């Protein structure tokens, strides 16, 4: 398993290597595909995000996320509704999210997020955990230059007495980590490279502990279409590549977001 020390170094050392210059320029501040960017919604602006990923093992995941600012940019609430297929297809565990914009400067942003995972998925079909879950993520964003923006994630998910399809119970701990590098070909066109991983520890009540690791390299691109009304549409495409334990389990990732003023 990748050590915690390595993850911290991997994610945050680049933050000390940015070049000097002016950082107030036009760019896409949306979401990376597998990585969370650290920018809350601006006051009066909401966003609707659809993401779809299908892998070679025939599993797929669609998520719809609705993001709303709450009394300014400091606070943001959102809901994420997943629809997935592992064996059978259906709605998974819905996430209610709160995010606090702790840091927002010309070149840096940091916005810790807490999520409550609701047991809405069918456990008999392996679509949910049957109990509430708790998730924390620490997204940070840093502009290195007028051409390169980077994002860093480190987080954890805790689920106690999760129910498996055979009705056995387990405690699940998941550590997520990753980074994305965005190259700005222009203010409205980006090339992207993400690295996203998970380390999952499952502890059944009466059996041995199971550990699983996944790591994906995800090259892609996105572009923005801006309208005079304030509407911004951002389509994106990426190609996740499984490495390590998931080697060979590659796929396609499709992204589409709509951001617009409430009025």
Short mmCIF file of C-alpha atoms in Angstrom, two decimals:
data_model
loop_
_atom_site.label_atom_id
_atom_site.label_comp_id
_atom_site.label_asym_id
_atom_site.label_seq_id
_atom_site.Cartn_x
_atom_site.Cartn_y
_atom_site.Cartn_z
CA UNK A 1 0.00 0.00 0.00
CA UNK A 2 1.23 3.52 -0.79
CA UNK A 3 2.41 5.14 2.44
CA UNK A 4 0.74 8.25 3.83
CA UNK A 5 4.09 10.07 3.81
CA UNK A 6 4.52 9.42 0.08
CA UNK A 7 1.01 10.67 -0.64
CA UNK A 8 1.58 13.95 1.22
CA UNK A 9 4.88 14.56 -0.59
CA UNK A 10 3.39 13.61 -3.96
CA UNK A 11 0.43 15.96 -3.57
CA UNK A 12 1.86 19.04 -1.93
CA UNK A 13 5.55 19.47 -2.81
CA UNK A 14 4.63 21.02 -6.21
CA UNK A 15 2.93 23.85 -4.31
CA UNK A 16 6.35 25.33 -3.56
CA UNK A 17 7.48 25.34 -7.19
CA UNK A 18 5.20 27.90 -8.82
CA UNK A 19 6.59 30.61 -11.07
CA UNK A 20 6.12 34.30 -10.34
CA UNK A 21 3.75 36.49 -12.37
CA UNK A 22 0.25 37.82 -12.52
CA UNK A 23 -2.46 35.24 -11.89
CA UNK A 24 -5.65 37.18 -12.58
CA UNK A 25 -6.54 35.96 -16.08
CA UNK A 26 -9.38 34.21 -17.90
CA UNK A 27 -9.51 30.45 -17.36
CA UNK A 28 -11.94 27.60 -16.73
CA UNK A 29 -12.65 27.08 -13.00
CA UNK A 30 -14.91 24.06 -13.15
CA UNK A 31 -14.08 20.58 -11.88
CA UNK A 32 -11.40 18.23 -13.01
CA UNK A 33 -12.85 14.85 -13.94
CA UNK A 34 -11.56 12.52 -11.21
CA UNK A 35 -10.11 15.31 -9.06
CA UNK A 36 -12.03 17.96 -7.12
CA UNK A 37 -11.02 21.58 -7.74
CA UNK A 38 -11.03 23.95 -4.74
CA UNK A 39 -13.27 26.72 -6.08
CA UNK A 40 -16.72 27.18 -4.55
CA UNK A 41 -19.58 28.54 -6.64
CA UNK A 42 -19.69 32.33 -6.91
CA UNK A 43 -22.68 34.11 -5.26
CA UNK A 44 -25.83 33.71 -7.33
CA UNK A 45 -24.32 31.10 -9.68
CA UNK A 46 -25.35 27.42 -9.71
CA UNK A 47 -23.89 24.45 -11.56
CA UNK A 48 -25.28 21.15 -12.88
CA UNK A 49 -22.65 18.48 -13.54
CA UNK A 50 -23.01 15.16 -15.36
CA UNK A 51 -20.16 12.63 -15.51
CA UNK A 52 -20.15 9.16 -17.08
CA UNK A 53 -17.37 6.58 -16.91
CA UNK A 54 -17.34 3.12 -18.47
CA UNK A 55 -14.47 0.64 -18.04
CA UNK A 56 -13.36 -2.47 -19.91
CA UNK A 57 -14.66 -4.75 -17.15
CA UNK A 58 -18.18 -3.62 -18.23
CA UNK A 59 -18.80 -1.60 -15.05
CA UNK A 60 -19.99 1.99 -15.42
CA UNK A 61 -20.86 4.97 -13.25
CA UNK A 62 -22.99 8.04 -13.98
CA UNK A 63 -23.20 10.88 -11.46
CA UNK A 64 -25.35 14.00 -11.45
CA UNK A 65 -24.21 16.79 -9.11
CA UNK A 66 -26.06 20.01 -8.29
CA UNK A 67 -23.94 22.77 -6.64
CA UNK A 68 -25.39 25.85 -4.90
CA UNK A 69 -23.65 28.76 -3.12
CA UNK A 70 -24.99 29.40 0.38
CA UNK A 71 -24.94 33.05 1.50
CA UNK A 72 -21.92 33.94 -0.64
CA UNK A 73 -18.88 32.00 -1.84
CA UNK A 74 -17.64 30.90 1.61
CA UNK A 75 -20.23 28.17 1.88
CA UNK A 76 -21.46 25.72 -0.74
CA UNK A 77 -23.97 22.88 -0.60
CA UNK A 78 -24.46 20.19 -3.21
CA UNK A 79 -26.01 16.80 -3.84
CA UNK A 80 -24.53 13.96 -5.87
CA UNK A 81 -26.79 11.22 -7.25
CA UNK A 82 -24.95 8.14 -8.61
CA UNK A 83 -26.32 5.56 -11.01
CA UNK A 84 -24.01 2.59 -11.45
CA UNK A 85 -23.62 -0.91 -12.81
CA UNK A 86 -21.33 -3.46 -11.21
CA UNK A 87 -23.48 -6.59 -11.46
CA UNK A 88 -26.90 -4.96 -11.82
CA UNK A 89 -27.69 -1.32 -12.54
CA UNK A 90 -29.45 1.17 -10.28
CA UNK A 91 -29.16 4.20 -8.01
CA UNK A 92 -26.31 4.11 -5.50
CA UNK A 93 -25.82 5.93 -2.20
CA UNK A 94 -26.65 9.64 -2.59
CA UNK A 95 -24.18 12.17 -1.13
CA UNK A 96 -25.14 15.42 0.60
CA UNK A 97 -22.13 17.74 0.54
CA UNK A 98 -21.02 20.88 2.38
CA UNK A 99 -17.85 22.74 1.38
CA UNK A 100 -16.12 25.69 3.07
CA UNK A 101 -13.94 28.10 1.07
CA UNK A 102 -11.17 28.39 3.65
CA UNK A 103 -8.60 29.99 1.30
CA UNK A 104 -9.16 31.92 -1.93
CA UNK A 105 -6.34 34.15 -3.18
CA UNK A 106 -5.20 35.17 -6.64
CA UNK A 107 -3.26 31.94 -7.12
CA UNK A 108 -4.33 29.53 -4.34
CA UNK A 109 -7.58 27.97 -3.11
CA UNK A 110 -8.43 25.44 -0.39
CA UNK A 111 -11.96 24.23 0.37
CA UNK A 112 -12.44 21.26 2.73
CA UNK A 113 -15.59 19.24 2.10
CA UNK A 114 -17.71 17.03 4.36
CA UNK A 115 -20.27 14.63 2.89
CA UNK A 116 -23.00 12.48 4.38
CA UNK A 117 -23.63 9.34 2.30
CA UNK A 118 -27.25 8.25 2.46
CA UNK A 119 -28.07 4.50 2.25
CA UNK A 120 -30.24 4.81 -0.86
CA UNK A 121 -28.60 2.03 -2.92
CA UNK A 122 -29.93 -1.53 -3.00
CA UNK A 123 -27.51 -3.65 -0.95
CA UNK A 124 -28.82 -6.91 -2.42
CA UNK A 125 -27.66 -5.72 -5.86
CA UNK A 126 -24.31 -4.39 -4.53
CA UNK A 127 -25.39 -0.80 -5.25
CA UNK A 128 -25.10 0.58 -1.72
CA UNK A 129 -23.82 0.00 1.81
CA UNK A 130 -27.12 -0.13 3.71
CA UNK A 131 -25.93 2.35 6.36
CA UNK A 132 -24.89 6.03 6.38
CA UNK A 133 -21.30 6.85 5.45
CA UNK A 134 -19.06 9.83 6.18
CA UNK A 135 -16.57 11.42 3.82
CA UNK A 136 -14.00 14.22 4.09
CA UNK A 137 -12.00 15.59 1.17
CA UNK A 138 -9.29 18.27 1.18
CA UNK A 139 -9.05 19.82 -2.29
CA UNK A 140 -6.36 22.44 -2.93
CA UNK A 141 -5.70 24.38 -6.14
CA UNK A 142 -2.56 26.25 -7.16
CA UNK A 143 -1.73 28.29 -10.25
CA UNK A 144 1.89 27.59 -11.22
CA UNK A 145 1.98 29.95 -14.21
CA UNK A 146 -0.31 31.57 -16.77
CA UNK A 147 -0.32 28.23 -18.63
CA UNK A 148 -0.39 25.64 -15.83
CA UNK A 149 -2.91 25.15 -13.01
CA UNK A 150 -2.67 22.23 -10.57
CA UNK A 151 -5.10 20.60 -8.15
CA UNK A 152 -4.48 18.23 -5.22
CA UNK A 153 -6.84 15.94 -3.27
CA UNK A 154 -6.52 13.94 -0.09
CA UNK A 155 -9.52 12.47 1.72
CA UNK A 156 -11.15 9.61 3.58
CA UNK A 157 -14.47 7.76 3.66
CA UNK A 158 -15.69 5.84 6.74
CA UNK A 159 -18.57 3.38 6.70
CA UNK A 160 -19.39 1.34 9.80
CA UNK A 161 -21.22 -2.00 9.59
CA UNK A 162 -21.70 -1.79 5.82
CA UNK A 163 -23.99 -4.52 4.53
CA UNK A 164 -22.86 -6.81 1.70
CA UNK A 165 -25.26 -8.59 -0.72
CA UNK A 166 -24.94 -11.78 1.40
CA UNK A 167 -26.01 -9.71 4.46
CA UNK A 168 -22.60 -9.90 6.17
CA UNK A 169 -21.30 -6.72 7.84
CA UNK A 170 -17.96 -4.93 7.49
CA UNK A 171 -16.27 -1.68 8.49
CA UNK A 172 -14.89 0.10 5.40
CA UNK A 173 -12.14 2.72 5.36
CA UNK A 174 -11.15 4.34 2.07
CA UNK A 175 -8.30 6.81 1.51
CA UNK A 176 -8.45 8.80 -1.74
CA UNK A 177 -5.58 10.84 -3.15
CA UNK A 178 -4.66 12.44 -6.43
CA UNK A 179 -3.56 15.41 -8.47
CA UNK A 180 -4.41 17.03 -11.79
CA UNK A 181 -2.34 19.24 -14.07
CA UNK A 182 -4.26 21.56 -16.38
CA UNK A 183 -2.49 23.08 -19.39
CA UNK A 184 -4.26 26.19 -20.67
CA UNK A 185 -4.07 26.20 -24.45
CA UNK A 186 -6.37 29.23 -24.18
CA UNK A 187 -8.82 30.68 -21.68
CA UNK A 188 -11.50 28.30 -22.95
CA UNK A 189 -9.55 25.18 -23.96
CA UNK A 190 -7.59 22.92 -21.57
CA UNK A 191 -5.48 19.81 -21.82
CA UNK A 192 -5.65 17.73 -18.63
CA UNK A 193 -3.71 14.98 -16.92
CA UNK A 194 -5.04 13.44 -13.70
CA UNK A 195 -3.67 10.80 -11.34
CA UNK A 196 -6.27 9.47 -8.90
CA UNK A 197 -5.99 6.59 -6.45
CA UNK A 198 -7.89 4.81 -3.68
CA UNK A 199 -6.74 2.52 -0.88
CA UNK A 200 -9.65 0.59 0.63
CA UNK A 201 -9.57 -1.48 3.84
CA UNK A 202 -12.55 -3.75 4.51
CA UNK A 203 -12.80 -5.39 7.94
CA UNK A 204 -15.53 -8.07 8.13
CA UNK A 205 -16.92 -8.98 11.54
CA UNK A 206 -15.49 -12.51 11.55
CA UNK A 207 -13.03 -12.74 8.64
CA UNK A 208 -9.60 -11.40 7.71
CA UNK A 209 -9.09 -7.80 6.65
CA UNK A 210 -9.23 -7.19 2.88
CA UNK A 211 -7.16 -4.42 1.30
CA UNK A 212 -7.60 -3.16 -2.26
CA UNK A 213 -5.79 -0.44 -4.20
CA UNK A 214 -6.75 1.30 -7.41
CA UNK A 215 -4.85 3.91 -9.40
CA UNK A 216 -5.83 5.62 -12.65
CA UNK A 217 -3.98 7.93 -14.99
CA UNK A 218 -6.55 10.02 -16.84
CA UNK A 219 -5.49 12.16 -19.84
CA UNK A 220 -8.18 14.35 -21.35
CA UNK A 221 -9.38 17.75 -22.47
CA UNK A 222 -12.23 20.18 -21.87
CA UNK A 223 -13.46 23.43 -23.37
CA UNK A 224 -15.89 26.17 -22.37
CA UNK A 225 -18.73 27.68 -24.39
CA UNK A 226 -19.71 31.08 -22.96
CA UNK A 227 -22.98 32.90 -23.60
CA UNK A 228 -23.86 36.58 -23.03
CA UNK A 229 -26.57 35.48 -20.58
CA UNK A 230 -23.89 34.20 -18.21
CA UNK A 231 -24.44 30.55 -19.10
CA UNK A 232 -21.24 28.51 -19.45
CA UNK A 233 -21.27 24.99 -20.89
CA UNK A 234 -18.17 22.82 -20.37
CA UNK A 235 -17.94 19.49 -22.23
CA UNK A 236 -15.00 17.18 -21.59
CA UNK A 237 -13.53 13.84 -22.64
CA UNK A 238 -10.89 11.65 -20.99
CA UNK A 239 -9.47 8.13 -21.18
CA UNK A 240 -8.82 6.55 -17.74
CA UNK A 241 -5.95 4.04 -17.74
CA UNK A 242 -5.79 1.53 -14.89
CA UNK A 243 -2.35 0.81 -13.43
CA UNK A 244 -1.12 -1.46 -10.64
CA UNK A 245 -3.84 -3.82 -9.41
CA UNK A 246 -6.24 -2.40 -12.01
CA UNK A 247 -3.80 -2.68 -14.90
CA UNK A 248 -5.60 -3.13 -18.21
CA UNK A 249 -8.98 -1.93 -16.93
CA UNK A 250 -9.11 1.16 -19.13
CA UNK A 251 -12.13 3.16 -20.20
CA UNK A 252 -13.79 6.35 -21.40
CA UNK A 253 -14.89 9.33 -19.31
CA UNK A 254 -17.47 11.88 -20.52
CA UNK A 255 -18.16 15.18 -18.75
CA UNK A 256 -20.72 17.94 -19.19
CA UNK A 257 -21.50 20.89 -16.93
CA UNK A 258 -23.90 23.85 -17.12
CA UNK A 259 -23.17 26.90 -14.96
CA UNK A 260 -25.45 29.94 -14.90
CA UNK A 261 -26.80 32.75 -12.72
CA UNK A 262 -29.94 32.08 -10.71
CA UNK A 263 -31.71 35.02 -12.37
#
